[in-house]
PDB file of C-alpha atoms in Angstrom:
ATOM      1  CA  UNK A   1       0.000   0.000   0.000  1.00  0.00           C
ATOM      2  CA  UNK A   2       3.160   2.242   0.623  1.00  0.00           C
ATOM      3  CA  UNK A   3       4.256   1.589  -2.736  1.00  0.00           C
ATOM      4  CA  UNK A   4       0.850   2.828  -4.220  1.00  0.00           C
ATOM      5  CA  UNK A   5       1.110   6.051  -1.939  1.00  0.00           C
ATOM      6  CA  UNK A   6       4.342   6.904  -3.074  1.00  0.00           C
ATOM      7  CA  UNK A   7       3.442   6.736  -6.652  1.00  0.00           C
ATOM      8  CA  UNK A   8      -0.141   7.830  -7.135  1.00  0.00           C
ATOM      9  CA  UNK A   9      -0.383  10.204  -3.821  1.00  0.00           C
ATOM     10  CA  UNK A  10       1.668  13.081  -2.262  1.00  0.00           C
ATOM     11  CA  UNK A  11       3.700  10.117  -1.074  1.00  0.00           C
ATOM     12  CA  UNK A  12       6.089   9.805   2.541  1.00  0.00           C
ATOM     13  CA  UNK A  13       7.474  12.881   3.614  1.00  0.00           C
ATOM     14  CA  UNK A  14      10.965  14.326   2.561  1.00  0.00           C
ATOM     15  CA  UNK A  15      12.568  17.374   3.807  1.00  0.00           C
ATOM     16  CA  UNK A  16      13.400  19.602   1.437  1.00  0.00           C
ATOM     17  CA  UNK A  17      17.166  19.493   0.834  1.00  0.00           C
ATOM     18  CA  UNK A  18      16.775  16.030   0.925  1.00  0.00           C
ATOM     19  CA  UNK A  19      13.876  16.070  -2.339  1.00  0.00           C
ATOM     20  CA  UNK A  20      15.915  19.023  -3.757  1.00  0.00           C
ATOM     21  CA  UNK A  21      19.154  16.605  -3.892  1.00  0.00           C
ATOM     22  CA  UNK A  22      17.218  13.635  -5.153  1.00  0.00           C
ATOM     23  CA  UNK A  23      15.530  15.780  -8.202  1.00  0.00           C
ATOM     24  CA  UNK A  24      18.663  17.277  -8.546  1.00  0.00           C
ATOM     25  CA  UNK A  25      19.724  13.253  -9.630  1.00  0.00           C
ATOM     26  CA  UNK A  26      20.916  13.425 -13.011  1.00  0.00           C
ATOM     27  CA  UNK A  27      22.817  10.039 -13.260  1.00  0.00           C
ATOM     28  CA  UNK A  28      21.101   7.004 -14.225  1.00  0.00           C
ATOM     29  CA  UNK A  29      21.060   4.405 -10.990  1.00  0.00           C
ATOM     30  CA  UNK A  30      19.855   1.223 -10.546  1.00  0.00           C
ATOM     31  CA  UNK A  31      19.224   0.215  -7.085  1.00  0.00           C
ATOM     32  CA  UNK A  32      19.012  -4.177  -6.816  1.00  0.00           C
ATOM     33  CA  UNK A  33      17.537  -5.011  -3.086  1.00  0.00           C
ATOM     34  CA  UNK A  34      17.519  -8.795  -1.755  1.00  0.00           C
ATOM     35  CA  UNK A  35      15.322  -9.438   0.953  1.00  0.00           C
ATOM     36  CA  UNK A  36      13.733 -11.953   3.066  1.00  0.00           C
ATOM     37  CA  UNK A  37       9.861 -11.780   3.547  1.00  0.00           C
ATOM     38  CA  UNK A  38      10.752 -12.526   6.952  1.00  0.00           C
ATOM     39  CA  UNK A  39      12.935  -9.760   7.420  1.00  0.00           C
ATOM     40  CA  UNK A  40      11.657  -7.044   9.705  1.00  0.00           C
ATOM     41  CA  UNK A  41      14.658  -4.478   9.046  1.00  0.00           C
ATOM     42  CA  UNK A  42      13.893  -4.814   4.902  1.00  0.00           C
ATOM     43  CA  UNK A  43      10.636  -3.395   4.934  1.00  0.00           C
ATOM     44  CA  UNK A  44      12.431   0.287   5.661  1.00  0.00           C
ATOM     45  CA  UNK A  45      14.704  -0.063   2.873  1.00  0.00           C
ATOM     46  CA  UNK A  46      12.369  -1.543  -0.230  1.00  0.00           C
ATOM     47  CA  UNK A  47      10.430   1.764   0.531  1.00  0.00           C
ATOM     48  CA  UNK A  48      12.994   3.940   1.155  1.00  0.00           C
ATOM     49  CA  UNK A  49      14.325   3.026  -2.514  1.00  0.00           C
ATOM     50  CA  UNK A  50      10.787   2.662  -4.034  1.00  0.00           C
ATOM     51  CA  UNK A  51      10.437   6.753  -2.460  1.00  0.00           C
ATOM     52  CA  UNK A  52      13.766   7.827  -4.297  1.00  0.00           C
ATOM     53  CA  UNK A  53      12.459   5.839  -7.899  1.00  0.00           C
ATOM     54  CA  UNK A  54       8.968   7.452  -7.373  1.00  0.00           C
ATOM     55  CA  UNK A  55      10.598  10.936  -7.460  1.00  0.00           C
ATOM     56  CA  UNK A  56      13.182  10.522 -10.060  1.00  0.00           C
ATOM     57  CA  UNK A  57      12.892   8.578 -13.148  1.00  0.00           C
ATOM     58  CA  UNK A  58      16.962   7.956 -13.621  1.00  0.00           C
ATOM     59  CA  UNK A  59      16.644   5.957 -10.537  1.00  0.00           C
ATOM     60  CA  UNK A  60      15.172   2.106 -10.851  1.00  0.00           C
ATOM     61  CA  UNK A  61      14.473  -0.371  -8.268  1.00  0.00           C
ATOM     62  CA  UNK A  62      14.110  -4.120  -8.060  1.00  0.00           C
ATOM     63  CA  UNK A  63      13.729  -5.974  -5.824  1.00  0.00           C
ATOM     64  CA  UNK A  64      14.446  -9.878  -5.071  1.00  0.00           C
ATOM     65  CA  UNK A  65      13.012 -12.519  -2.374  1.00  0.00           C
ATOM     66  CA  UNK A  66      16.238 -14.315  -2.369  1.00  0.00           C
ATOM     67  CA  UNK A  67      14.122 -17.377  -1.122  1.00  0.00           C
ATOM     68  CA  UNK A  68      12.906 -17.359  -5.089  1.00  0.00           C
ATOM     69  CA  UNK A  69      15.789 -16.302  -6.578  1.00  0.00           C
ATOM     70  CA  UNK A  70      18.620 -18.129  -5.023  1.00  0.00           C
ATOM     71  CA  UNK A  71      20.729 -18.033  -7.791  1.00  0.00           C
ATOM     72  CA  UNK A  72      21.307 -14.027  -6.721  1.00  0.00           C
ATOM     73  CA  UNK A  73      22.235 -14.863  -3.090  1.00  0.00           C
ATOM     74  CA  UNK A  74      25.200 -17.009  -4.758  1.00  0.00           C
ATOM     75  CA  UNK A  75      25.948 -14.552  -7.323  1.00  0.00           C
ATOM     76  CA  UNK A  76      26.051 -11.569  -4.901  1.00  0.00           C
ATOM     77  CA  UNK A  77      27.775 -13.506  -1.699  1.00  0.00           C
ATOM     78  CA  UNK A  78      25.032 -12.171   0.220  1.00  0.00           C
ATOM     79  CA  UNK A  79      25.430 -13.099   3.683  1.00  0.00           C
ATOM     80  CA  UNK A  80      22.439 -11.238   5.222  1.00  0.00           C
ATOM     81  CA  UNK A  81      19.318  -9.106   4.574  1.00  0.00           C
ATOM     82  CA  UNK A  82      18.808  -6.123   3.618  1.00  0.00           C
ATOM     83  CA  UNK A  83      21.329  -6.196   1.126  1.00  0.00           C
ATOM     84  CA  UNK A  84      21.832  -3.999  -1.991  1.00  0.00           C
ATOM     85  CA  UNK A  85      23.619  -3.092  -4.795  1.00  0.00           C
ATOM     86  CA  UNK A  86      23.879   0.203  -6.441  1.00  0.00           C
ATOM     87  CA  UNK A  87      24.387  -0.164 -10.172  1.00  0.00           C
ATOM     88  CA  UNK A  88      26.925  -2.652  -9.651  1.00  0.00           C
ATOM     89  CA  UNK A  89      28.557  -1.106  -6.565  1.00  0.00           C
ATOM     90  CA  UNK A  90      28.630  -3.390  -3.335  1.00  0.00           C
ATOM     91  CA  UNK A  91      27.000  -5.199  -1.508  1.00  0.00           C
ATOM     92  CA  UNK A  92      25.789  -2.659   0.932  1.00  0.00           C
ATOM     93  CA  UNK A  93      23.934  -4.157   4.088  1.00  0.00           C
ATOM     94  CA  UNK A  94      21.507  -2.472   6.521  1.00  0.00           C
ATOM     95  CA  UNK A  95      18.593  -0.747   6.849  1.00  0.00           C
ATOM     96  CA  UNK A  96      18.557   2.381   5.304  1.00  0.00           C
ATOM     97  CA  UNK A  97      16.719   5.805   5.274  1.00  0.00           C
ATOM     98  CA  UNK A  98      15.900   7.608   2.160  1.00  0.00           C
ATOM     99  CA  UNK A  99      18.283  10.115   3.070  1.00  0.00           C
ATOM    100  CA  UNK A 100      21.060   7.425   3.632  1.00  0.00           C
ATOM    101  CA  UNK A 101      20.557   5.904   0.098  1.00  0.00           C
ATOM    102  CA  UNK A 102      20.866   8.983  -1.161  1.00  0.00           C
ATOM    103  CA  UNK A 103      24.265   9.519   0.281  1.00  0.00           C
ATOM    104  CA  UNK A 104      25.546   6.523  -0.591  1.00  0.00           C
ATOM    105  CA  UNK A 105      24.353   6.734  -3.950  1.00  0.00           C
ATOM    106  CA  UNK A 106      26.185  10.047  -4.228  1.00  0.00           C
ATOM    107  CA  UNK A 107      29.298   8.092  -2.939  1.00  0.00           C
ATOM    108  CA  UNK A 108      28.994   5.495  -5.254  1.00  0.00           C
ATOM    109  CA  UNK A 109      29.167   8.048  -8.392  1.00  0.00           C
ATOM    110  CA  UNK A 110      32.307   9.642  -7.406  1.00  0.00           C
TER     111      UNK A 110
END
């Protein structure tokens, strides 16, 4: 329902530096999440990423139940969940805010 808030509504709340850095995004980024459905600490970061993609259309998100897609969990190492890649950059781990995809996705272009 998130998902459909962020893309058809006014969507979650940003400050405004932060949404004045994200449509500010001019580089194309593709943001690959692997979760668990069990996973209580994924929830945050599928719409954190989903928030960022709703606002800026260079920015793309996918993401993967790695208990259907196990070929990615071996393909990726990934040792834990949430994990992510940006573009091809990582893994990253963790939870993460809007704000703190945003920073490392500014890291990862440099």
């Amino acid at each position: 329902m998130l998902g459909f808030y962020n893309a058809a509504g006014p969507g979650q709340a940003l400050d405004e530096s932060l949404r004045q850095r994200l449509l500010d995004w001019d580089t194309p980024c593709h943001l690959r999440i692997f979760v668990s459905l069990s996973c209580t600490l994924c929830p945050e970061l599928v719409t954190a990423a989903q928030r960022l993609a709703t606002l800026n259309p260079r920015i793309t998100t996918d993401v993967y139940d790695l208990n259907l897609y196990p070929s990615l969990r071996e393909a990726y190492q990934v040792m834990s969940v949430p994990c992510f890649l940006i573009n091809e950059d990582g893994p990253h781990f963790g939870k993460k805010t809007a704000a703190q995809l945003l920073d490392l996705m500014e890291a990862a272009r440099t």
